[in-house]
PDB file of N, CA and C in Angstrom:
ATOM      1  N   UNK A   1     -88.772  -8.689  71.592  1.00  0.00           N
ATOM      2  CA  UNK A   1     -87.790  -7.677  71.943  1.00  0.00           C
ATOM      3  C   UNK A   1     -86.663  -7.694  70.916  1.00  0.00           C
ATOM      4  N   UNK A   2     -86.296  -6.522  70.458  1.00  0.00           N
ATOM      5  CA  UNK A   2     -85.233  -6.389  69.468  1.00  0.00           C
ATOM      6  C   UNK A   2     -83.868  -6.650  70.110  1.00  0.00           C
ATOM      7  N   UNK A   3     -83.059  -7.456  69.444  1.00  0.00           N
ATOM      8  CA  UNK A   3     -81.705  -7.726  69.916  1.00  0.00           C
ATOM      9  C   UNK A   3     -80.770  -6.815  69.155  1.00  0.00           C
ATOM     10  N   UNK A   4     -79.975  -6.057  69.882  1.00  0.00           N
ATOM     11  CA  UNK A   4     -79.052  -5.113  69.264  1.00  0.00           C
ATOM     12  C   UNK A   4     -77.658  -5.711  69.163  1.00  0.00           C
ATOM     13  N   UNK A   5     -77.037  -5.499  68.033  1.00  0.00           N
ATOM     14  CA  UNK A   5     -75.684  -5.970  67.795  1.00  0.00           C
ATOM     15  C   UNK A   5     -74.726  -4.838  68.165  1.00  0.00           C
ATOM     16  N   UNK A   6     -74.313  -4.807  69.424  1.00  0.00           N
ATOM     17  CA  UNK A   6     -73.472  -3.715  69.911  1.00  0.00           C
ATOM     18  C   UNK A   6     -72.124  -3.670  69.210  1.00  0.00           C
ATOM     19  N   UNK A   7     -71.578  -4.806  68.855  1.00  0.00           N
ATOM     20  CA  UNK A   7     -70.289  -4.825  68.155  1.00  0.00           C
ATOM     21  C   UNK A   7     -70.414  -4.150  66.793  1.00  0.00           C
ATOM     22  N   UNK A   8     -71.503  -4.445  66.091  1.00  0.00           N
ATOM     23  CA  UNK A   8     -71.719  -3.815  64.781  1.00  0.00           C
ATOM     24  C   UNK A   8     -71.928  -2.318  64.934  1.00  0.00           C
ATOM     25  N   UNK A   9     -72.723  -1.926  65.921  1.00  0.00           N
ATOM     26  CA  UNK A   9     -72.975  -0.507  66.144  1.00  0.00           C
ATOM     27  C   UNK A   9     -71.697   0.239  66.510  1.00  0.00           C
ATOM     28  N   UNK A  10     -70.878  -0.350  67.361  1.00  0.00           N
ATOM     29  CA  UNK A  10     -69.636   0.324  67.743  1.00  0.00           C
ATOM     30  C   UNK A  10     -68.713   0.446  66.546  1.00  0.00           C
ATOM     31  N   UNK A  11     -68.701  -0.564  65.676  1.00  0.00           N
ATOM     32  CA  UNK A  11     -67.872  -0.492  64.468  1.00  0.00           C
ATOM     33  C   UNK A  11     -68.377   0.609  63.538  1.00  0.00           C
ATOM     34  N   UNK A  12     -69.681   0.749  63.429  1.00  0.00           N
ATOM     35  CA  UNK A  12     -70.243   1.801  62.587  1.00  0.00           C
ATOM     36  C   UNK A  12     -69.876   3.185  63.113  1.00  0.00           C
ATOM     37  N   UNK A  13     -69.934   3.370  64.428  1.00  0.00           N
ATOM     38  CA  UNK A  13     -69.546   4.654  65.019  1.00  0.00           C
ATOM     39  C   UNK A  13     -68.064   4.916  64.757  1.00  0.00           C
ATOM     40  N   UNK A  14     -67.243   3.905  64.968  1.00  0.00           N
ATOM     41  CA  UNK A  14     -65.807   4.031  64.735  1.00  0.00           C
ATOM     42  C   UNK A  14     -65.530   4.390  63.276  1.00  0.00           C
ATOM     43  N   UNK A  15     -66.200   3.729  62.354  1.00  0.00           N
ATOM     44  CA  UNK A  15     -66.015   4.011  60.925  1.00  0.00           C
ATOM     45  C   UNK A  15     -66.438   5.429  60.578  1.00  0.00           C
ATOM     46  N   UNK A  16     -67.533   5.877  61.178  1.00  0.00           N
ATOM     47  CA  UNK A  16     -68.008   7.242  60.914  1.00  0.00           C
ATOM     48  C   UNK A  16     -67.023   8.282  61.453  1.00  0.00           C
ATOM     49  N   UNK A  17     -66.454   8.024  62.608  1.00  0.00           N
ATOM     50  CA  UNK A  17     -65.434   8.923  63.158  1.00  0.00           C
ATOM     51  C   UNK A  17     -64.245   8.992  62.213  1.00  0.00           C
ATOM     52  N   UNK A  18     -63.797   7.846  61.724  1.00  0.00           N
ATOM     53  CA  UNK A  18     -62.666   7.826  60.794  1.00  0.00           C
ATOM     54  C   UNK A  18     -62.991   8.560  59.493  1.00  0.00           C
ATOM     55  N   UNK A  19     -64.199   8.384  59.004  1.00  0.00           N
ATOM     56  CA  UNK A  19     -64.598   9.081  57.794  1.00  0.00           C
ATOM     57  C   UNK A  19     -64.554  10.592  58.012  1.00  0.00           C
ATOM     58  N   UNK A  20     -65.101  11.045  59.126  1.00  0.00           N
ATOM     59  CA  UNK A  20     -65.097  12.475  59.435  1.00  0.00           C
ATOM     60  C   UNK A  20     -63.673  13.003  59.601  1.00  0.00           C
ATOM     61  N   UNK A  21     -62.788  12.199  60.138  1.00  0.00           N
ATOM     62  CA  UNK A  21     -61.388  12.613  60.297  1.00  0.00           C
ATOM     63  C   UNK A  21     -60.675  12.681  58.947  1.00  0.00           C
ATOM     64  N   UNK A  22     -60.843  11.662  58.136  1.00  0.00           N
ATOM     65  CA  UNK A  22     -60.071  11.526  56.911  1.00  0.00           C
ATOM     66  C   UNK A  22     -60.645  12.343  55.742  1.00  0.00           C
ATOM     67  N   UNK A  23     -61.980  12.451  55.683  1.00  0.00           N
ATOM     68  CA  UNK A  23     -62.649  13.206  54.613  1.00  0.00           C
ATOM     69  C   UNK A  23     -63.752  14.052  55.266  1.00  0.00           C
ATOM     70  N   UNK A  24     -63.357  15.141  55.944  1.00  0.00           N
ATOM     71  CA  UNK A  24     -64.334  15.913  56.724  1.00  0.00           C
ATOM     72  C   UNK A  24     -65.576  16.345  55.952  1.00  0.00           C
ATOM     73  N   UNK A  25     -65.427  16.746  54.698  1.00  0.00           N
ATOM     74  CA  UNK A  25     -66.589  17.205  53.921  1.00  0.00           C
ATOM     75  C   UNK A  25     -67.589  16.100  53.639  1.00  0.00           C
ATOM     76  N   UNK A  26     -67.177  14.847  53.765  1.00  0.00           N
ATOM     77  CA  UNK A  26     -68.052  13.737  53.398  1.00  0.00           C
ATOM     78  C   UNK A  26     -69.231  13.554  54.347  1.00  0.00           C
ATOM     79  N   UNK A  27     -69.160  14.073  55.533  1.00  0.00           N
ATOM     80  CA  UNK A  27     -70.262  13.886  56.489  1.00  0.00           C
ATOM     81  C   UNK A  27     -71.205  15.092  56.555  1.00  0.00           C
ATOM     82  N   UNK A  28     -70.889  16.134  55.801  1.00  0.00           N
ATOM     83  CA  UNK A  28     -71.715  17.343  55.838  1.00  0.00           C
ATOM     84  C   UNK A  28     -73.138  17.062  55.351  1.00  0.00           C
ATOM     85  N   UNK A  29     -73.302  16.276  54.303  1.00  0.00           N
ATOM     86  CA  UNK A  29     -74.660  16.012  53.790  1.00  0.00           C
ATOM     87  C   UNK A  29     -75.524  15.307  54.834  1.00  0.00           C
ATOM     88  N   UNK A  30     -74.909  14.447  55.641  1.00  0.00           N
ATOM     89  CA  UNK A  30     -75.641  13.774  56.718  1.00  0.00           C
ATOM     90  C   UNK A  30     -76.134  14.798  57.736  1.00  0.00           C
ATOM     91  N   UNK A  31     -75.308  15.766  58.045  1.00  0.00           N
ATOM     92  CA  UNK A  31     -75.698  16.808  59.010  1.00  0.00           C
ATOM     93  C   UNK A  31     -76.809  17.675  58.428  1.00  0.00           C
ATOM     94  N   UNK A  32     -76.654  18.059  57.161  1.00  0.00           N
ATOM     95  CA  UNK A  32     -77.662  18.901  56.509  1.00  0.00           C
ATOM     96  C   UNK A  32     -79.025  18.214  56.507  1.00  0.00           C
ATOM     97  N   UNK A  33     -79.039  16.911  56.343  1.00  0.00           N
ATOM     98  CA  UNK A  33     -80.315  16.181  56.286  1.00  0.00           C
ATOM     99  C   UNK A  33     -81.078  16.241  57.606  1.00  0.00           C
ATOM    100  N   UNK A  34     -80.451  16.658  58.668  1.00  0.00           N
ATOM    101  CA  UNK A  34     -81.111  16.707  59.979  1.00  0.00           C
ATOM    102  C   UNK A  34     -81.872  18.004  60.242  1.00  0.00           C
ATOM    103  N   UNK A  35     -81.619  19.032  59.429  1.00  0.00           N
ATOM    104  CA  UNK A  35     -82.309  20.307  59.631  1.00  0.00           C
ATOM    105  C   UNK A  35     -83.820  20.156  59.632  1.00  0.00           C
ATOM    106  N   UNK A  36     -84.358  19.353  58.734  1.00  0.00           N
ATOM    107  CA  UNK A  36     -85.809  19.252  58.599  1.00  0.00           C
ATOM    108  C   UNK A  36     -86.489  18.679  59.841  1.00  0.00           C
ATOM    109  N   UNK A  37     -85.728  18.073  60.730  1.00  0.00           N
ATOM    110  CA  UNK A  37     -86.320  17.456  61.925  1.00  0.00           C
ATOM    111  C   UNK A  37     -86.279  18.370  63.152  1.00  0.00           C
ATOM    112  N   UNK A  38     -85.847  19.613  62.950  1.00  0.00           N
ATOM    113  CA  UNK A  38     -85.803  20.576  64.052  1.00  0.00           C
ATOM    114  C   UNK A  38     -86.996  21.507  64.000  1.00  0.00           C
ATOM    115  N   UNK A  39     -87.586  21.732  65.160  1.00  0.00           N
ATOM    116  CA  UNK A  39     -88.539  22.806  65.385  1.00  0.00           C
ATOM    117  C   UNK A  39     -88.032  23.510  66.628  1.00  0.00           C
ATOM    118  N   UNK A  40     -87.533  24.717  66.430  1.00  0.00           N
ATOM    119  CA  UNK A  40     -86.839  25.438  67.499  1.00  0.00           C
ATOM    120  C   UNK A  40     -85.701  24.550  68.016  1.00  0.00           C
ATOM    121  N   UNK A  41     -85.723  24.192  69.290  1.00  0.00           N
ATOM    122  CA  UNK A  41     -84.652  23.352  69.850  1.00  0.00           C
ATOM    123  C   UNK A  41     -85.071  21.894  70.014  1.00  0.00           C
ATOM    124  N   UNK A  42     -86.175  21.511  69.405  1.00  0.00           N
ATOM    125  CA  UNK A  42     -86.654  20.132  69.506  1.00  0.00           C
ATOM    126  C   UNK A  42     -86.272  19.373  68.238  1.00  0.00           C
ATOM    127  N   UNK A  43     -85.553  18.279  68.430  1.00  0.00           N
ATOM    128  CA  UNK A  43     -85.140  17.414  67.323  1.00  0.00           C
ATOM    129  C   UNK A  43     -86.055  16.196  67.326  1.00  0.00           C
ATOM    130  N   UNK A  44     -86.813  16.007  66.222  1.00  0.00           N
ATOM    131  CA  UNK A  44     -87.798  14.929  66.128  1.00  0.00           C
ATOM    132  C   UNK A  44     -87.596  14.122  64.852  1.00  0.00           C
ATOM    133  N   UNK A  45     -86.598  13.231  64.829  1.00  0.00           N
ATOM    134  CA  UNK A  45     -86.430  12.394  63.631  1.00  0.00           C
ATOM    135  C   UNK A  45     -87.545  11.365  63.549  1.00  0.00           C
ATOM    136  N   UNK A  46     -87.878  10.930  62.343  1.00  0.00           N
ATOM    137  CA  UNK A  46     -88.956   9.950  62.189  1.00  0.00           C
ATOM    138  C   UNK A  46     -88.654   8.651  62.940  1.00  0.00           C
ATOM    139  N   UNK A  47     -89.663   8.127  63.595  1.00  0.00           N
ATOM    140  CA  UNK A  47     -89.519   6.851  64.289  1.00  0.00           C
ATOM    141  C   UNK A  47     -88.777   6.936  65.607  1.00  0.00           C
ATOM    142  N   UNK A  48     -88.537   8.138  66.098  1.00  0.00           N
ATOM    143  CA  UNK A  48     -87.800   8.301  67.356  1.00  0.00           C
ATOM    144  C   UNK A  48     -88.532   9.329  68.218  1.00  0.00           C
ATOM    145  N   UNK A  49     -88.192   9.369  69.478  1.00  0.00           N
ATOM    146  CA  UNK A  49     -88.799  10.328  70.388  1.00  0.00           C
ATOM    147  C   UNK A  49     -88.187  11.711  70.173  1.00  0.00           C
ATOM    148  N   UNK A  50     -88.976  12.771  70.327  1.00  0.00           N
ATOM    149  CA  UNK A  50     -88.421  14.117  70.257  1.00  0.00           C
ATOM    150  C   UNK A  50     -87.395  14.324  71.379  1.00  0.00           C
ATOM    151  N   UNK A  51     -86.349  15.062  71.055  1.00  0.00           N
ATOM    152  CA  UNK A  51     -85.292  15.352  72.019  1.00  0.00           C
ATOM    153  C   UNK A  51     -85.077  16.852  72.074  1.00  0.00           C
ATOM    154  N   UNK A  52     -85.130  17.417  73.272  1.00  0.00           N
ATOM    155  CA  UNK A  52     -84.851  18.836  73.418  1.00  0.00           C
ATOM    156  C   UNK A  52     -83.337  19.042  73.435  1.00  0.00           C
ATOM    157  N   UNK A  53     -82.870  19.965  72.603  1.00  0.00           N
ATOM    158  CA  UNK A  53     -81.443  20.272  72.534  1.00  0.00           C
ATOM    159  C   UNK A  53     -81.195  21.654  73.119  1.00  0.00           C
ATOM    160  N   UNK A  54     -79.955  21.940  73.433  1.00  0.00           N
ATOM    161  CA  UNK A  54     -79.606  23.262  73.958  1.00  0.00           C
ATOM    162  C   UNK A  54     -79.469  24.286  72.839  1.00  0.00           C
ATOM    163  N   UNK A  55     -78.865  23.882  71.716  1.00  0.00           N
ATOM    164  CA  UNK A  55     -78.529  24.837  70.671  1.00  0.00           C
ATOM    165  C   UNK A  55     -79.387  24.726  69.421  1.00  0.00           C
ATOM    166  N   UNK A  56     -80.086  23.641  69.236  1.00  0.00           N
ATOM    167  CA  UNK A  56     -80.898  23.483  68.043  1.00  0.00           C
ATOM    168  C   UNK A  56     -80.055  23.484  66.783  1.00  0.00           C
ATOM    169  N   UNK A  57     -80.556  24.160  65.750  1.00  0.00           N
ATOM    170  CA  UNK A  57     -79.874  24.187  64.459  1.00  0.00           C
ATOM    171  C   UNK A  57     -78.513  24.858  64.529  1.00  0.00           C
ATOM    172  N   UNK A  58     -78.307  25.697  65.503  1.00  0.00           N
ATOM    173  CA  UNK A  58     -77.012  26.387  65.650  1.00  0.00           C
ATOM    174  C   UNK A  58     -75.870  25.372  65.750  1.00  0.00           C
ATOM    175  N   UNK A  59     -76.100  24.274  66.452  1.00  0.00           N
ATOM    176  CA  UNK A  59     -75.059  23.245  66.584  1.00  0.00           C
ATOM    177  C   UNK A  59     -74.751  22.616  65.224  1.00  0.00           C
ATOM    178  N   UNK A  60     -75.784  22.431  64.398  1.00  0.00           N
ATOM    179  CA  UNK A  60     -75.550  21.889  63.056  1.00  0.00           C
ATOM    180  C   UNK A  60     -74.714  22.867  62.229  1.00  0.00           C
ATOM    181  N   UNK A  61     -75.053  24.147  62.316  1.00  0.00           N
ATOM    182  CA  UNK A  61     -74.291  25.165  61.589  1.00  0.00           C
ATOM    183  C   UNK A  61     -72.821  25.160  62.001  1.00  0.00           C
ATOM    184  N   UNK A  62     -72.581  25.079  63.300  1.00  0.00           N
ATOM    185  CA  UNK A  62     -71.205  25.067  63.798  1.00  0.00           C
ATOM    186  C   UNK A  62     -70.449  23.829  63.329  1.00  0.00           C
ATOM    187  N   UNK A  63     -71.115  22.678  63.336  1.00  0.00           N
ATOM    188  CA  UNK A  63     -70.470  21.443  62.886  1.00  0.00           C
ATOM    189  C   UNK A  63     -70.106  21.544  61.404  1.00  0.00           C
ATOM    190  N   UNK A  64     -71.013  22.073  60.604  1.00  0.00           N
ATOM    191  CA  UNK A  64     -70.752  22.211  59.171  1.00  0.00           C
ATOM    192  C   UNK A  64     -69.601  23.178  58.931  1.00  0.00           C
ATOM    193  N   UNK A  65     -69.606  24.310  59.606  1.00  0.00           N
ATOM    194  CA  UNK A  65     -68.512  25.285  59.454  1.00  0.00           C
ATOM    195  C   UNK A  65     -67.177  24.661  59.836  1.00  0.00           C
ATOM    196  N   UNK A  66     -67.172  23.916  60.927  1.00  0.00           N
ATOM    197  CA  UNK A  66     -65.934  23.266  61.363  1.00  0.00           C
ATOM    198  C   UNK A  66     -65.447  22.268  60.316  1.00  0.00           C
ATOM    199  N   UNK A  67     -66.344  21.422  59.838  1.00  0.00           N
ATOM    200  CA  UNK A  67     -65.948  20.394  58.870  1.00  0.00           C
ATOM    201  C   UNK A  67     -65.466  20.993  57.556  1.00  0.00           C
ATOM    202  N   UNK A  68     -66.056  22.124  57.141  1.00  0.00           N
ATOM    203  CA  UNK A  68     -65.618  22.788  55.911  1.00  0.00           C
ATOM    204  C   UNK A  68     -64.190  23.311  56.035  1.00  0.00           C
ATOM    205  N   UNK A  69     -63.804  23.700  57.237  1.00  0.00           N
ATOM    206  CA  UNK A  69     -62.468  24.274  57.415  1.00  0.00           C
ATOM    207  C   UNK A  69     -61.433  23.260  57.910  1.00  0.00           C
ATOM    208  N   UNK A  70     -61.879  22.069  58.259  1.00  0.00           N
ATOM    209  CA  UNK A  70     -60.988  21.062  58.847  1.00  0.00           C
ATOM    210  C   UNK A  70     -60.122  20.393  57.778  1.00  0.00           C
ATOM    211  N   UNK A  71     -58.822  20.375  58.022  1.00  0.00           N
ATOM    212  CA  UNK A  71     -57.907  19.633  57.162  1.00  0.00           C
ATOM    213  C   UNK A  71     -58.070  18.139  57.462  1.00  0.00           C
ATOM    214  N   UNK A  72     -57.896  17.274  56.456  1.00  0.00           N
ATOM    215  CA  UNK A  72     -57.981  15.834  56.710  1.00  0.00           C
ATOM    216  C   UNK A  72     -56.951  15.383  57.739  1.00  0.00           C
ATOM    217  N   UNK A  73     -57.347  14.461  58.565  1.00  0.00           N
ATOM    218  CA  UNK A  73     -56.473  13.869  59.574  1.00  0.00           C
ATOM    219  C   UNK A  73     -56.304  12.392  59.256  1.00  0.00           C
ATOM    220  N   UNK A  74     -55.220  11.794  59.741  1.00  0.00           N
ATOM    221  CA  UNK A  74     -55.056  10.360  59.491  1.00  0.00           C
ATOM    222  C   UNK A  74     -56.150   9.555  60.187  1.00  0.00           C
ATOM    223  N   UNK A  75     -56.491   8.407  59.598  1.00  0.00           N
ATOM    224  CA  UNK A  75     -57.457   7.531  60.248  1.00  0.00           C
ATOM    225  C   UNK A  75     -56.836   6.994  61.532  1.00  0.00           C
ATOM    226  N   UNK A  76     -57.683   6.619  62.451  1.00  0.00           N
ATOM    227  CA  UNK A  76     -57.196   6.042  63.691  1.00  0.00           C
ATOM    228  C   UNK A  76     -57.343   4.525  63.613  1.00  0.00           C
ATOM    229  N   UNK A  77     -56.427   3.849  64.228  1.00  0.00           N
ATOM    230  CA  UNK A  77     -56.423   2.390  64.216  1.00  0.00           C
ATOM    231  C   UNK A  77     -57.206   1.897  65.420  1.00  0.00           C
ATOM    232  N   UNK A  78     -57.977   0.852  65.210  1.00  0.00           N
ATOM    233  CA  UNK A  78     -58.794   0.299  66.292  1.00  0.00           C
ATOM    234  C   UNK A  78     -57.912  -0.088  67.482  1.00  0.00           C
ATOM    235  N   UNK A  79     -58.402   0.247  68.633  1.00  0.00           N
ATOM    236  CA  UNK A  79     -57.724  -0.049  69.891  1.00  0.00           C
ATOM    237  C   UNK A  79     -58.831  -0.369  70.888  1.00  0.00           C
ATOM    238  N   UNK A  80     -58.550  -1.240  71.821  1.00  0.00           N
ATOM    239  CA  UNK A  80     -59.603  -1.680  72.749  1.00  0.00           C
ATOM    240  C   UNK A  80     -60.280  -0.500  73.439  1.00  0.00           C
ATOM    241  N   UNK A  81     -59.494   0.477  73.876  1.00  0.00           N
ATOM    242  CA  UNK A  81     -60.077   1.644  74.539  1.00  0.00           C
ATOM    243  C   UNK A  81     -60.960   2.446  73.600  1.00  0.00           C
ATOM    244  N   UNK A  82     -60.514   2.619  72.356  1.00  0.00           N
ATOM    245  CA  UNK A  82     -61.315   3.345  71.380  1.00  0.00           C
ATOM    246  C   UNK A  82     -62.578   2.577  71.024  1.00  0.00           C
ATOM    247  N   UNK A  83     -62.463   1.270  70.941  1.00  0.00           N
ATOM    248  CA  UNK A  83     -63.640   0.463  70.646  1.00  0.00           C
ATOM    249  C   UNK A  83     -64.671   0.575  71.761  1.00  0.00           C
ATOM    250  N   UNK A  84     -64.207   0.641  72.988  1.00  0.00           N
ATOM    251  CA  UNK A  84     -65.129   0.794  74.114  1.00  0.00           C
ATOM    252  C   UNK A  84     -65.850   2.140  74.044  1.00  0.00           C
ATOM    253  N   UNK A  85     -65.113   3.190  73.703  1.00  0.00           N
ATOM    254  CA  UNK A  85     -65.739   4.505  73.559  1.00  0.00           C
ATOM    255  C   UNK A  85     -66.770   4.479  72.438  1.00  0.00           C
ATOM    256  N   UNK A  86     -66.434   3.857  71.313  1.00  0.00           N
ATOM    257  CA  UNK A  86     -67.385   3.759  70.209  1.00  0.00           C
ATOM    258  C   UNK A  86     -68.631   3.000  70.643  1.00  0.00           C
ATOM    259  N   UNK A  87     -68.443   1.939  71.405  1.00  0.00           N
ATOM    260  CA  UNK A  87     -69.581   1.169  71.907  1.00  0.00           C
ATOM    261  C   UNK A  87     -70.433   2.033  72.830  1.00  0.00           C
ATOM    262  N   UNK A  88     -69.799   2.786  73.704  1.00  0.00           N
ATOM    263  CA  UNK A  88     -70.558   3.643  74.613  1.00  0.00           C
ATOM    264  C   UNK A  88     -71.321   4.722  73.845  1.00  0.00           C
ATOM    265  N   UNK A  89     -70.714   5.281  72.797  1.00  0.00           N
ATOM    266  CA  UNK A  89     -71.431   6.259  71.982  1.00  0.00           C
ATOM    267  C   UNK A  89     -72.634   5.625  71.306  1.00  0.00           C
ATOM    268  N   UNK A  90     -72.485   4.391  70.875  1.00  0.00           N
ATOM    269  CA  UNK A  90     -73.618   3.671  70.286  1.00  0.00           C
ATOM    270  C   UNK A  90     -74.743   3.535  71.307  1.00  0.00           C
ATOM    271  N   UNK A  91     -74.383   3.171  72.525  1.00  0.00           N
ATOM    272  CA  UNK A  91     -75.389   3.005  73.573  1.00  0.00           C
ATOM    273  C   UNK A  91     -76.077   4.323  73.902  1.00  0.00           C
ATOM    274  N   UNK A  92     -75.307   5.388  73.941  1.00  0.00           N
ATOM    275  CA  UNK A  92     -75.890   6.701  74.225  1.00  0.00           C
ATOM    276  C   UNK A  92     -76.892   7.055  73.136  1.00  0.00           C
ATOM    277  N   UNK A  93     -76.533   6.797  71.895  1.00  0.00           N
ATOM    278  CA  UNK A  93     -77.454   7.085  70.793  1.00  0.00           C
ATOM    279  C   UNK A  93     -78.735   6.264  70.942  1.00  0.00           C
ATOM    280  N   UNK A  94     -78.587   5.000  71.227  1.00  0.00           N
ATOM    281  CA  UNK A  94     -79.745   4.113  71.363  1.00  0.00           C
ATOM    282  C   UNK A  94     -80.610   4.532  72.545  1.00  0.00           C
ATOM    283  N   UNK A  95     -79.986   4.934  73.613  1.00  0.00           N
ATOM    284  CA  UNK A  95     -80.700   5.170  74.873  1.00  0.00           C
ATOM    285  C   UNK A  95     -80.924   6.641  75.187  1.00  0.00           C
ATOM    286  N   UNK A  96     -80.754   7.522  74.221  1.00  0.00           N
ATOM    287  CA  UNK A  96     -80.784   8.946  74.550  1.00  0.00           C
ATOM    288  C   UNK A  96     -82.112   9.407  75.135  1.00  0.00           C
ATOM    289  N   UNK A  97     -83.175   8.675  74.885  1.00  0.00           N
ATOM    290  CA  UNK A  97     -84.469   9.069  75.435  1.00  0.00           C
ATOM    291  C   UNK A  97     -84.790   8.334  76.731  1.00  0.00           C
ATOM    292  N   UNK A  98     -83.848   7.569  77.206  1.00  0.00           N
ATOM    293  CA  UNK A  98     -84.001   6.862  78.482  1.00  0.00           C
ATOM    294  C   UNK A  98     -82.909   7.358  79.414  1.00  0.00           C
ATOM    295  N   UNK A  99     -83.054   7.071  80.630  1.00  0.00           N
ATOM    296  CA  UNK A  99     -81.979   7.409  81.568  1.00  0.00           C
ATOM    297  C   UNK A  99     -80.799   6.513  81.271  1.00  0.00           C
ATOM    298  N   UNK A 100     -79.629   7.090  81.058  1.00  0.00           N
ATOM    299  CA  UNK A 100     -78.462   6.323  80.644  1.00  0.00           C
ATOM    300  C   UNK A 100     -78.065   5.303  81.713  1.00  0.00           C
ATOM    301  N   UNK A 101     -78.338   5.604  82.963  1.00  0.00           N
ATOM    302  CA  UNK A 101     -77.997   4.637  84.014  1.00  0.00           C
ATOM    303  C   UNK A 101     -78.787   3.336  83.832  1.00  0.00           C
ATOM    304  N   UNK A 102     -80.064   3.461  83.484  1.00  0.00           N
ATOM    305  CA  UNK A 102     -80.874   2.264  83.234  1.00  0.00           C
ATOM    306  C   UNK A 102     -80.311   1.464  82.076  1.00  0.00           C
ATOM    307  N   UNK A 103     -79.888   2.156  81.038  1.00  0.00           N
ATOM    308  CA  UNK A 103     -79.347   1.461  79.861  1.00  0.00           C
ATOM    309  C   UNK A 103     -78.054   0.739  80.215  1.00  0.00           C
ATOM    310  N   UNK A 104     -77.164   1.384  80.934  1.00  0.00           N
ATOM    311  CA  UNK A 104     -75.883   0.762  81.272  1.00  0.00           C
ATOM    312  C   UNK A 104     -76.072  -0.424  82.206  1.00  0.00           C
ATOM    313  N   UNK A 105     -77.095  -0.392  83.044  1.00  0.00           N
ATOM    314  CA  UNK A 105     -77.302  -1.500  83.970  1.00  0.00           C
ATOM    315  C   UNK A 105     -77.712  -2.763  83.219  1.00  0.00           C
ATOM    316  N   UNK A 106     -78.280  -2.601  82.012  1.00  0.00           N
ATOM    317  CA  UNK A 106     -78.684  -3.758  81.211  1.00  0.00           C
ATOM    318  C   UNK A 106     -77.584  -4.214  80.260  1.00  0.00           C
ATOM    319  N   UNK A 107     -76.544  -3.418  80.137  1.00  0.00           N
ATOM    320  CA  UNK A 107     -75.503  -3.700  79.150  1.00  0.00           C
ATOM    321  C   UNK A 107     -74.398  -4.508  79.796  1.00  0.00           C
ATOM    322  N   UNK A 108     -73.991  -5.557  79.111  1.00  0.00           N
ATOM    323  CA  UNK A 108     -72.822  -6.303  79.572  1.00  0.00           C
ATOM    324  C   UNK A 108     -71.962  -6.585  78.351  1.00  0.00           C
ATOM    325  N   UNK A 109     -70.759  -6.019  78.303  1.00  0.00           N
ATOM    326  CA  UNK A 109     -69.912  -6.141  77.107  1.00  0.00           C
ATOM    327  C   UNK A 109     -69.480  -7.589  76.872  1.00  0.00           C
TER     328      UNK A 109
END
């Protein structure tokens, strides 16, 4: 069984949020790279389960448009509450193909 480093994952999410805030255009290439994994509203990245989305590629287009027009914002400083949110986002990403309640029942911070 794979052991996940939740602290590392939460830090990565936090860092990515700060990058998007401070240099919005820097995350656009990451978003663009996801187009190839869409078929209609189904997102199927390699090595992961297909996920049905509501908006499909439209959501990617909206995110890119927003980031292109977004002025840089100051980075945010780590705070226990923010770290918890980053950790929860990490868990959601990991468990998106499972029922989130099952995932949270196994998680102990």
